[in-house]
Amino acid sequence: MAFCESTKITVMSLFLELGLKEPINKALTDLGYEKPTVIQEKAIPQIISSTDDLKAFAQTGTGKTAAFSLPILQLLDSNSGNVQAIILSPTRELAVQIGNNIKDFCKYLPSVKVTTVYGGSSMEDQIRSLKRGSQIVVGTPGRTVDLIKRRALKLGNVQWLVLDEADEMLNMGFKDELDKVLEATPDTKQTLLFSATFPREVESIAKNYMTNPVEITSGQKNQGSDNVNHEYYAVTERTRYPALKRIADLNPNIYAIIFCRTRRETQEVADNLIKDGYSADALHGDLSQGQRDSVMGKFRKKTIQILVATDVAARGLDVTELTHVINHKLPDQIENYTHRSGRTGRAGNKGISIVLVNGKEKGKLRPIEKIIQKKFVEAKVPSGKDICQNQLMNLIDKVQDIEVNETQINEFLPNIYEKLEGLDREQLIQKFVSLEFNTMLAYYENAKDLNDLSSRDNSRARTVDENMTRFFINIGRKDNLNPGKLIGLINEQNIGDKVEIGSIDILDTFSFFEIDKNFEDKTLEAFSSNQPDFDGRSVNVEITKKERSGGGRRGGKKPFGKKDGGFGRRRSSEGSSSSSRRSSDSGNSRGRSSDRPDRSSGGERRSSGGFGRKRRES
Ligand code: AMP
């Protein structure tokens, strides 16, 4: 999320102005919080000044944890060891995250104690911690109820009950547990309900358990969403998985979550990606707590680039640098799309939220557009050649940026120079590039146009227009290019009065556009004589062949070879894995699987065993 710059003095006063005391401000300054977020600005003074119940519309990433916990820290009686606040959260991960956040917030409030309770972890340790006296307890619903039943958790003095991500808790079937916790708390408490969506079930909780709640909202969307572009790819069931792989291949530096609806779908997509050599893993409710922690740890450290996850399991994973969120399938409840897409475009970064839709699913896009108040842009599944070009440019960027360690490499160089004698500069470049590149080229050599396949059941998919010439241009999304700017750039070249511009594909580091065939030469001439630049980058335009295989685009040279190379990914042929195939018995298949949407509670629900076992499906 983007937080404005401000000086330290302003920082202090901004949080002090909301009514918070100095030790809390000091902790916030240490955390680098410079300015309250919208939900914090609204909730903090409201909770401090009034005991009215509160209903807050707030999405993931809006700063809602601080919004409800800071006023509680401000008001609670640190001399008493009684539980004064109980915070319920749907998953263990989220509970742990909230507990840790609060511990950070009370860095300078030494008498305040926080205990986090959740399933899948020692109940005895949690009971011991409660016995030592905690003013704040954060818990998952099931474990909280277990501890109430054992009389280890006494909620008779609770002043604040926070229901965080209330919609998710109800989605996950925690209605009974919520009822039990609500019963165990006194009527005098203040209930603070935070939810990203307000379906009927959440409204009925609000109606039955809250008295005239004050309503606040963090605005239409969190700030991150403004930084997110939404794209859809038209696919069929046959092309869904190959399209997914091509999207990953087009973006060599991808750091993404692929969202799936069910645990089985999640495991299968992850298995297939791993088998096809991608840096991926699965995260869903069938994994044991240890497995989930390990996968999340690897993803946070970027040891894996692609996390395939269910909505529920991905909660509590706080990563700010995702380049992409990919909806392998749209969520059952379209409101959850905002949860998913809000995972990217955070902390001022740009993000892309991609949806793969078949003909039937496309109808879901419009209602989502209404919620996000943005249009989905149709993107074409990249061709093999698009991918090879992107990968090649990425490789060249890396070559440009690599630092040469002269002291280490110098002693080897004379031998190397001797061996490579006789090769001129061009040949050398060709050989080194091919070394890295040939696997991808071979892999995509006869790759089909997946858009043609999908166009059968998709009226909005584009087809190749024979009256148009397709041009490659060396600038893309990363240069802040968009279709409007590209049209402007083309028009500035004065190619002709009535020149027709066809389809435009903006990719990360380069783009394609179509121009009326009759203006093919003029377009090339105009760009070459005007030598325009775009945002300081000199622009280069070349004709791209429509057919997707064979040949290079640079002056008839053959930059693409056929030798084996080390692309870093082990590949079989493109169609080798499909999302419909049963999961293999590979080491990555874990636990039992389910076709139901993942409602597991992050270690909360007890399984009938079998975690860690390889899955066998008949
Ligand atoms: P939350 O919505 O509570 O999960 O918060 C999302 C992220 O924003 C977390 O990493 C918080 O630490 C961070 N955050 C919350 N409030 C602020 C703030 N006022 N300034 C800077 N970062 C914040």
PDB file of C-alpha atoms and ligand atoms in Angstrom, residues 1-4 15 28 31-40 58-68 70 94 97-98 101 104-105 164-165 222 318-320 346, ligand 1:
ATOM      1  CA  MET A   1       0.000   0.000   0.000  1.00  0.00           C
ATOM      2  CA  ALA A   2       1.290   3.503  -0.698  1.00  0.00           C
ATOM      3  CA  PHE A   3       1.767   5.597   2.359  1.00  0.00           C
ATOM      4  CA  CYS A   4       2.644   9.246   1.971  1.00  0.00           C
ATOM      5  CA  PHE A  15      -1.221   9.353  15.288  1.00  0.00           C
ATOM      6  CA  LEU A  28       4.474   2.916  15.243  1.00  0.00           C
ATOM      7  CA  LEU A  31       7.583   0.163  12.554  1.00  0.00           C
ATOM      8  CA  GLY A  32       7.837   2.899   9.932  1.00  0.00           C
ATOM      9  CA  TYR A  33       4.152   3.785  10.029  1.00  0.00           C
ATOM     10  CA  GLU A  34       4.174   7.379   8.924  1.00  0.00           C
ATOM     11  CA  LYS A  35       0.548   8.184   8.347  1.00  0.00           C
ATOM     12  CA  PRO A  36      -2.700   6.476   9.359  1.00  0.00           C
ATOM     13  CA  THR A  37      -4.544   4.634   6.593  1.00  0.00           C
ATOM     14  CA  VAL A  38      -8.147   5.547   5.771  1.00  0.00           C
ATOM     15  CA  ILE A  39      -9.625   2.806   7.957  1.00  0.00           C
ATOM     16  CA  GLN A  40      -7.317   3.779  10.834  1.00  0.00           C
ATOM     17  CA  ALA A  58     -12.322  -3.203   5.113  1.00  0.00           C
ATOM     18  CA  GLN A  59     -10.376  -5.370   2.738  1.00  0.00           C
ATOM     19  CA  THR A  60      -7.102  -7.191   3.218  1.00  0.00           C
ATOM     20  CA  GLY A  61      -4.137  -4.863   3.254  1.00  0.00           C
ATOM     21  CA  THR A  62      -5.974  -1.721   4.352  1.00  0.00           C
ATOM     22  CA  GLY A  63      -4.284  -1.585   7.763  1.00  0.00           C
ATOM     23  CA  LYS A  64      -7.299  -2.921   9.624  1.00  0.00           C
ATOM     24  CA  THR A  65      -5.282  -4.805  12.270  1.00  0.00           C
ATOM     25  CA  ALA A  66      -3.940  -1.527  13.617  1.00  0.00           C
ATOM     26  CA  ALA A  67      -7.370   0.072  13.149  1.00  0.00           C
ATOM     27  CA  PHE A  68      -8.960  -2.191  15.768  1.00  0.00           C
ATOM     28  CA  LEU A  70      -4.515   0.444  18.566  1.00  0.00           C
ATOM     29  CA  LEU A  94      -3.926 -14.617  10.234  1.00  0.00           C
ATOM     30  CA  GLN A  97       0.015 -12.329  12.160  1.00  0.00           C
ATOM     31  CA  ILE A  98      -2.455 -10.265  14.202  1.00  0.00           C
ATOM     32  CA  ASN A 101       1.380  -7.096  14.991  1.00  0.00           C
ATOM     33  CA  ASP A 104       4.915  -4.906  17.916  1.00  0.00           C
ATOM     34  CA  PHE A 105       2.396  -2.177  18.727  1.00  0.00           C
ATOM     35  CA  ASP A 164     -11.904 -10.067  11.856  1.00  0.00           C
ATOM     36  CA  GLU A 165     -12.670 -11.235   8.318  1.00  0.00           C
ATOM     37  CA  ASN A 222      -7.861  -0.422  -0.809  1.00  0.00           C
ATOM     38  CA  ASP A 318       1.718 -10.992   3.967  1.00  0.00           C
ATOM     39  CA  VAL A 319       3.844 -10.412   0.877  1.00  0.00           C
ATOM     40  CA  THR A 320       3.942  -7.024  -0.735  1.00  0.00           C
ATOM     41  CA  ARG A 346       0.713  -3.261  -2.720  1.00  0.00           C
TER      42      ARG A 346
HETATM   43  P1  AMP B   1      -3.396  -5.236   7.512  1.00  0.00           P
HETATM   44  O1  AMP B   1      -4.505  -4.805   6.604  1.00  0.00           O
HETATM   45  O2  AMP B   1      -3.653  -4.898   8.930  1.00  0.00           O
HETATM   46  O3  AMP B   1      -3.058  -6.693   7.294  1.00  0.00           O
HETATM   47  O4  AMP B   1      -2.082  -4.398   7.106  1.00  0.00           O
HETATM   48  C1  AMP B   1      -1.448  -4.550   5.868  1.00  0.00           C
HETATM   49  C2  AMP B   1       0.003  -4.112   5.908  1.00  0.00           C
HETATM   50  O5  AMP B   1       0.103  -2.682   6.038  1.00  0.00           O
HETATM   51  C3  AMP B   1       0.785  -4.677   7.076  1.00  0.00           C
HETATM   52  O6  AMP B   1       2.053  -5.068   6.588  1.00  0.00           O
HETATM   53  C4  AMP B   1       0.908  -3.527   8.048  1.00  0.00           C
HETATM   54  O7  AMP B   1       2.085  -3.617   8.830  1.00  0.00           O
HETATM   55  C5  AMP B   1       0.964  -2.328   7.125  1.00  0.00           C
HETATM   56  N1  AMP B   1       0.395  -1.079   7.712  1.00  0.00           N
HETATM   57  C6  AMP B   1      -0.770  -0.954   8.383  1.00  0.00           C
HETATM   58  N2  AMP B   1      -0.977   0.332   8.726  1.00  0.00           N
HETATM   59  C7  AMP B   1       0.074   1.034   8.271  1.00  0.00           C
HETATM   60  C8  AMP B   1       0.443   2.424   8.317  1.00  0.00           C
HETATM   61  N3  AMP B   1      -0.323   3.324   8.884  1.00  0.00           N
HETATM   62  N4  AMP B   1       1.610   2.766   7.730  1.00  0.00           N
HETATM   63  C9  AMP B   1       2.396   1.833   7.148  1.00  0.00           C
HETATM   64  N5  AMP B   1       2.118   0.526   7.065  1.00  0.00           N
HETATM   65  C10 AMP B   1       0.960   0.121   7.613  1.00  0.00           C
END
